[in-house]
Short mmCIF file of C-alpha atoms in Angstrom, two decimals:
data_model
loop_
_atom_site.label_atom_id
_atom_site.label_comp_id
_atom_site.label_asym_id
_atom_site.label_seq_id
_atom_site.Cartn_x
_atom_site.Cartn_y
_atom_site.Cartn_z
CA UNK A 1 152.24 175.47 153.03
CA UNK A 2 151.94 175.32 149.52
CA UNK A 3 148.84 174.12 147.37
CA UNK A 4 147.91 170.42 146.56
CA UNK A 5 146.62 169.28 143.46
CA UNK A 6 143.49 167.03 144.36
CA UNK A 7 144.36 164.53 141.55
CA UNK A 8 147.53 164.39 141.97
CA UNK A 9 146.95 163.65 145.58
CA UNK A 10 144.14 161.05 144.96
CA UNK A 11 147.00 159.21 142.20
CA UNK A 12 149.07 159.01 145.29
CA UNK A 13 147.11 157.81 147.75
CA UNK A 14 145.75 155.16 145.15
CA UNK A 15 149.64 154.11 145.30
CA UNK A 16 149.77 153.76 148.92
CA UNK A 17 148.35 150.12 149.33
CA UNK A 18 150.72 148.99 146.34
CA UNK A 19 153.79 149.71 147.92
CA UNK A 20 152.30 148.95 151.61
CA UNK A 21 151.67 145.04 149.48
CA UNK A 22 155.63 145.42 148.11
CA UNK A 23 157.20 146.21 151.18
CA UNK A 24 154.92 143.47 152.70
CA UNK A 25 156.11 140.95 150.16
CA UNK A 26 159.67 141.85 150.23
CA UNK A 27 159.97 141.98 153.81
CA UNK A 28 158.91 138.19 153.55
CA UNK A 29 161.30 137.41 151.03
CA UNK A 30 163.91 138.96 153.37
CA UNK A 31 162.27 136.95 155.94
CA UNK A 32 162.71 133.64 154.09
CA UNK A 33 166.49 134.80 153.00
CA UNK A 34 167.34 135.41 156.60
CA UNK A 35 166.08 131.75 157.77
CA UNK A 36 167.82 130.16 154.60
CA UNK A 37 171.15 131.68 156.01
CA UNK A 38 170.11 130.59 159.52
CA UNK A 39 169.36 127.22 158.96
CA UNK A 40 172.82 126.72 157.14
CA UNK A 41 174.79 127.94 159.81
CA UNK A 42 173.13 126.14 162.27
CA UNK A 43 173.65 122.58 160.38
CA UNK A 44 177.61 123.83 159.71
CA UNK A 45 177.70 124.54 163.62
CA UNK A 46 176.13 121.39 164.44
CA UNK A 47 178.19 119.65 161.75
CA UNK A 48 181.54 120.81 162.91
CA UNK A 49 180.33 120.17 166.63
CA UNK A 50 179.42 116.69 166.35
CA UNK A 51 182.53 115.54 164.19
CA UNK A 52 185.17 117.77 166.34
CA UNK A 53 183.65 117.72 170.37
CA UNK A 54 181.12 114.78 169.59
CA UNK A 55 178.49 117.94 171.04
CA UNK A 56 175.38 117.42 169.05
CA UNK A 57 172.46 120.65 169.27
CA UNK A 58 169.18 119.13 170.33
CA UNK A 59 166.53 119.77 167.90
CA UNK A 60 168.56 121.12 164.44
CA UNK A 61 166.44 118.17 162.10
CA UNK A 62 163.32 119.77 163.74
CA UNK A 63 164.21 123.53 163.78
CA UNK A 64 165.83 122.73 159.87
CA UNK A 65 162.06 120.91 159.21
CA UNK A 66 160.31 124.14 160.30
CA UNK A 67 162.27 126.19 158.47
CA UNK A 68 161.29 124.48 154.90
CA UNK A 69 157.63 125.55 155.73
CA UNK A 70 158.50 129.18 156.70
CA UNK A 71 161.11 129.46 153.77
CA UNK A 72 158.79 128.14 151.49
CA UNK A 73 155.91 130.28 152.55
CA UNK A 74 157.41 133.19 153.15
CA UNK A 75 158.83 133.27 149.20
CA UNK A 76 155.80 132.21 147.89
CA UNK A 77 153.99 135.84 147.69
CA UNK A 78 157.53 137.65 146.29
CA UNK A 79 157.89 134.64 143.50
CA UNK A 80 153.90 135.92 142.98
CA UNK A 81 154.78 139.63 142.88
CA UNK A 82 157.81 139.05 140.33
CA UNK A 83 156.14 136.72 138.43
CA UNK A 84 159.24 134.22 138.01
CA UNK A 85 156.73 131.10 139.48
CA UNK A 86 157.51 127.82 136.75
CA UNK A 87 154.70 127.83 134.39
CA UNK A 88 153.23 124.84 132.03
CA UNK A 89 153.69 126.55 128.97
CA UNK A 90 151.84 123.62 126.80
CA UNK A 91 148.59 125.76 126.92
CA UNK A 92 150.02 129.17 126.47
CA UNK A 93 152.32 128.42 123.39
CA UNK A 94 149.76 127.38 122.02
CA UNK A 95 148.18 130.97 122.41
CA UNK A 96 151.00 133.15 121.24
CA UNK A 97 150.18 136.38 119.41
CA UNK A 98 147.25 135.27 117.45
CA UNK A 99 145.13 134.33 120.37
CA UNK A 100 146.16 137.35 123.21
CA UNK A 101 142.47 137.48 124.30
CA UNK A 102 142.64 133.54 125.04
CA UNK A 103 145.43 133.85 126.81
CA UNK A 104 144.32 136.84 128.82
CA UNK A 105 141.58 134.81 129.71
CA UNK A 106 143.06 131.76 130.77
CA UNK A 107 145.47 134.24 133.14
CA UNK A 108 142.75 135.74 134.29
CA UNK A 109 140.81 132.33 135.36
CA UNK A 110 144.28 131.25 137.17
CA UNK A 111 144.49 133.93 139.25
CA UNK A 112 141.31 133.79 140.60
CA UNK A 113 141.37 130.32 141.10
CA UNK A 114 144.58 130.79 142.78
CA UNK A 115 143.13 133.53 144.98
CA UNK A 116 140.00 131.30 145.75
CA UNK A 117 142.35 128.81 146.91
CA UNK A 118 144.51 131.02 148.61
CA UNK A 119 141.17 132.57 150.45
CA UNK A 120 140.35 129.00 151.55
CA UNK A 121 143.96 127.89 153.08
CA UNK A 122 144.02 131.44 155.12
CA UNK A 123 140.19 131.36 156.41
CA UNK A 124 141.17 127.25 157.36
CA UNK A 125 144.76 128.25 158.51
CA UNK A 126 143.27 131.15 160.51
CA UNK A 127 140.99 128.30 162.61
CA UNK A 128 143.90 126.23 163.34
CA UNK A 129 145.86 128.74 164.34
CA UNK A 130 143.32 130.06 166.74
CA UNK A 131 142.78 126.75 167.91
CA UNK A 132 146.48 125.62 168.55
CA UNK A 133 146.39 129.02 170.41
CA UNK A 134 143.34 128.00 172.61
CA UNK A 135 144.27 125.05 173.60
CA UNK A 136 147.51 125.74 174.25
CA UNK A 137 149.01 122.94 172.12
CA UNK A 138 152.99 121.71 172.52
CA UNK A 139 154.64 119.72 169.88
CA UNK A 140 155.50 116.23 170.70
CA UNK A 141 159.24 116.90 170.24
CA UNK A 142 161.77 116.74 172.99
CA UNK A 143 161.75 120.45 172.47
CA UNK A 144 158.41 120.89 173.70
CA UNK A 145 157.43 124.51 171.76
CA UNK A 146 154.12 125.92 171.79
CA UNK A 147 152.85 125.60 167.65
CA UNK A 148 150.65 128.25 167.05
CA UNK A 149 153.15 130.60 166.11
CA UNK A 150 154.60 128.30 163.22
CA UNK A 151 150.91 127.69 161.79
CA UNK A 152 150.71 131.38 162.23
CA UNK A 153 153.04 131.72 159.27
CA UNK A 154 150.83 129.93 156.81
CA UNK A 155 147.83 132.29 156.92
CA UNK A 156 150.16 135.28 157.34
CA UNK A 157 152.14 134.36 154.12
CA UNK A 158 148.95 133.04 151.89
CA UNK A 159 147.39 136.27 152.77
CA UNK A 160 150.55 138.44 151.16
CA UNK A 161 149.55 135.63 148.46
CA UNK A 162 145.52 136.74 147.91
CA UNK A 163 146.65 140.11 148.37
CA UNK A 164 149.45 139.55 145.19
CA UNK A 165 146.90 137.64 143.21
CA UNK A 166 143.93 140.54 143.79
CA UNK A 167 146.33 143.18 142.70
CA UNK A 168 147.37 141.41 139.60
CA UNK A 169 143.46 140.46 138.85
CA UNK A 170 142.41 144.11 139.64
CA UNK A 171 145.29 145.19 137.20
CA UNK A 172 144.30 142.27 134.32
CA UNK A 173 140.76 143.89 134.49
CA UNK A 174 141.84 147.34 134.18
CA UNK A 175 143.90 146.41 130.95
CA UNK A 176 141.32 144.57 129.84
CA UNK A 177 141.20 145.90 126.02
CA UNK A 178 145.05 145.39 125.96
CA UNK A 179 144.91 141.57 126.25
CA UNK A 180 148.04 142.02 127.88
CA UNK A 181 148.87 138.29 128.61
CA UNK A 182 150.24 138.51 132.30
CA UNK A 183 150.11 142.35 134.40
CA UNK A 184 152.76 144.09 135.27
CA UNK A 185 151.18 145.04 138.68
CA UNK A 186 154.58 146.21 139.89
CA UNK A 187 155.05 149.25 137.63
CA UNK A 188 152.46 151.06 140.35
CA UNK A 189 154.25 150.54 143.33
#
């Protein structure tokens, strides 16, 4: 057994949550890639079923209208984590290079307002969830599926969300005399 270098060991245990958050957030993205491919072969299927046998699948407009929530959802936190989310740039233009600490600031107030809101849809989400769970409730589809599980994806995926939006705030604070205008939180995983 060789020797181990305390700091070195405390800089990599530091690391550990970042790329326990990446995998997190890419295993969504994979999650919402999957049901993308899913959904479209299940409309082709059900396509080339109906217009060949005249078989139609019972449920496809439903199972396709879950899907948009989870897909959504479920890319949400990876467009977070590689910051490619569509921006209003009519503020920040205006802040270019002469006004970096204005436009640190104003990053800095969206992501905690995100997070705020973010920490409001999970602690709400969380009570429906439990409550769909309780009582057992059974969507009003011919299908007849229990729900919880799909609201169970909304505070799952807003939490990879908060968890995005902490890092990046945690990182804007520590590169706080930079001015940096947006963190690049994913050089530490």
């Amino acid at each position: 057994m060789g020797c181990l270098h305390p700091v070195r060991n405390a800089f990599s245990e530091a690391r550990v949550p970042m790329k326990v958050l990446r995998g997190s957030v890419e295993s969504l993205a994979i999650v919402a890639g999957v049901v993308i491919c899913g959904v479209v072969l299940l409309i082709n299927v059900n396509v080339i079923l109906r217009y060949l046998w005249g078989i139609n699948i019972t449920g496809v407009l439903e199972i396709t209208e879950w899907s948009l929530l989870v897909i959504g959802l479920c890319a949400a936190p990876w467009v977070f984590w590689t910051d490619k989310h569509v921006r209003v740039d009519v503020v920040t233009s205006y802040l270019e290079k002469k006004h970096l600490k204005g436009r640190w600031y104003l990053g800095l107030g969206t992501d905690v307002i995100a997070a705020v809101v973010c920490a409001i849809v999970v602690y709400e989400a969380v009570m429906v969830t439990k409550d769909a769970f309780t009582q057992g409730l059974i969507s009003q589809s011919f299908l007849g599926y229990k729900l919880w599980p799909f609201y169970a994806v909304i505070p799952l995926t807003f939490s990879a969300s908060l968890a995005v939006l902490v890092s990046r705030i945690v990182r804007r604070m520590r590169n706080k005399k930079k001015w940096r205008g947006a963190p690049d939180h994913r050089a530490e995983a």
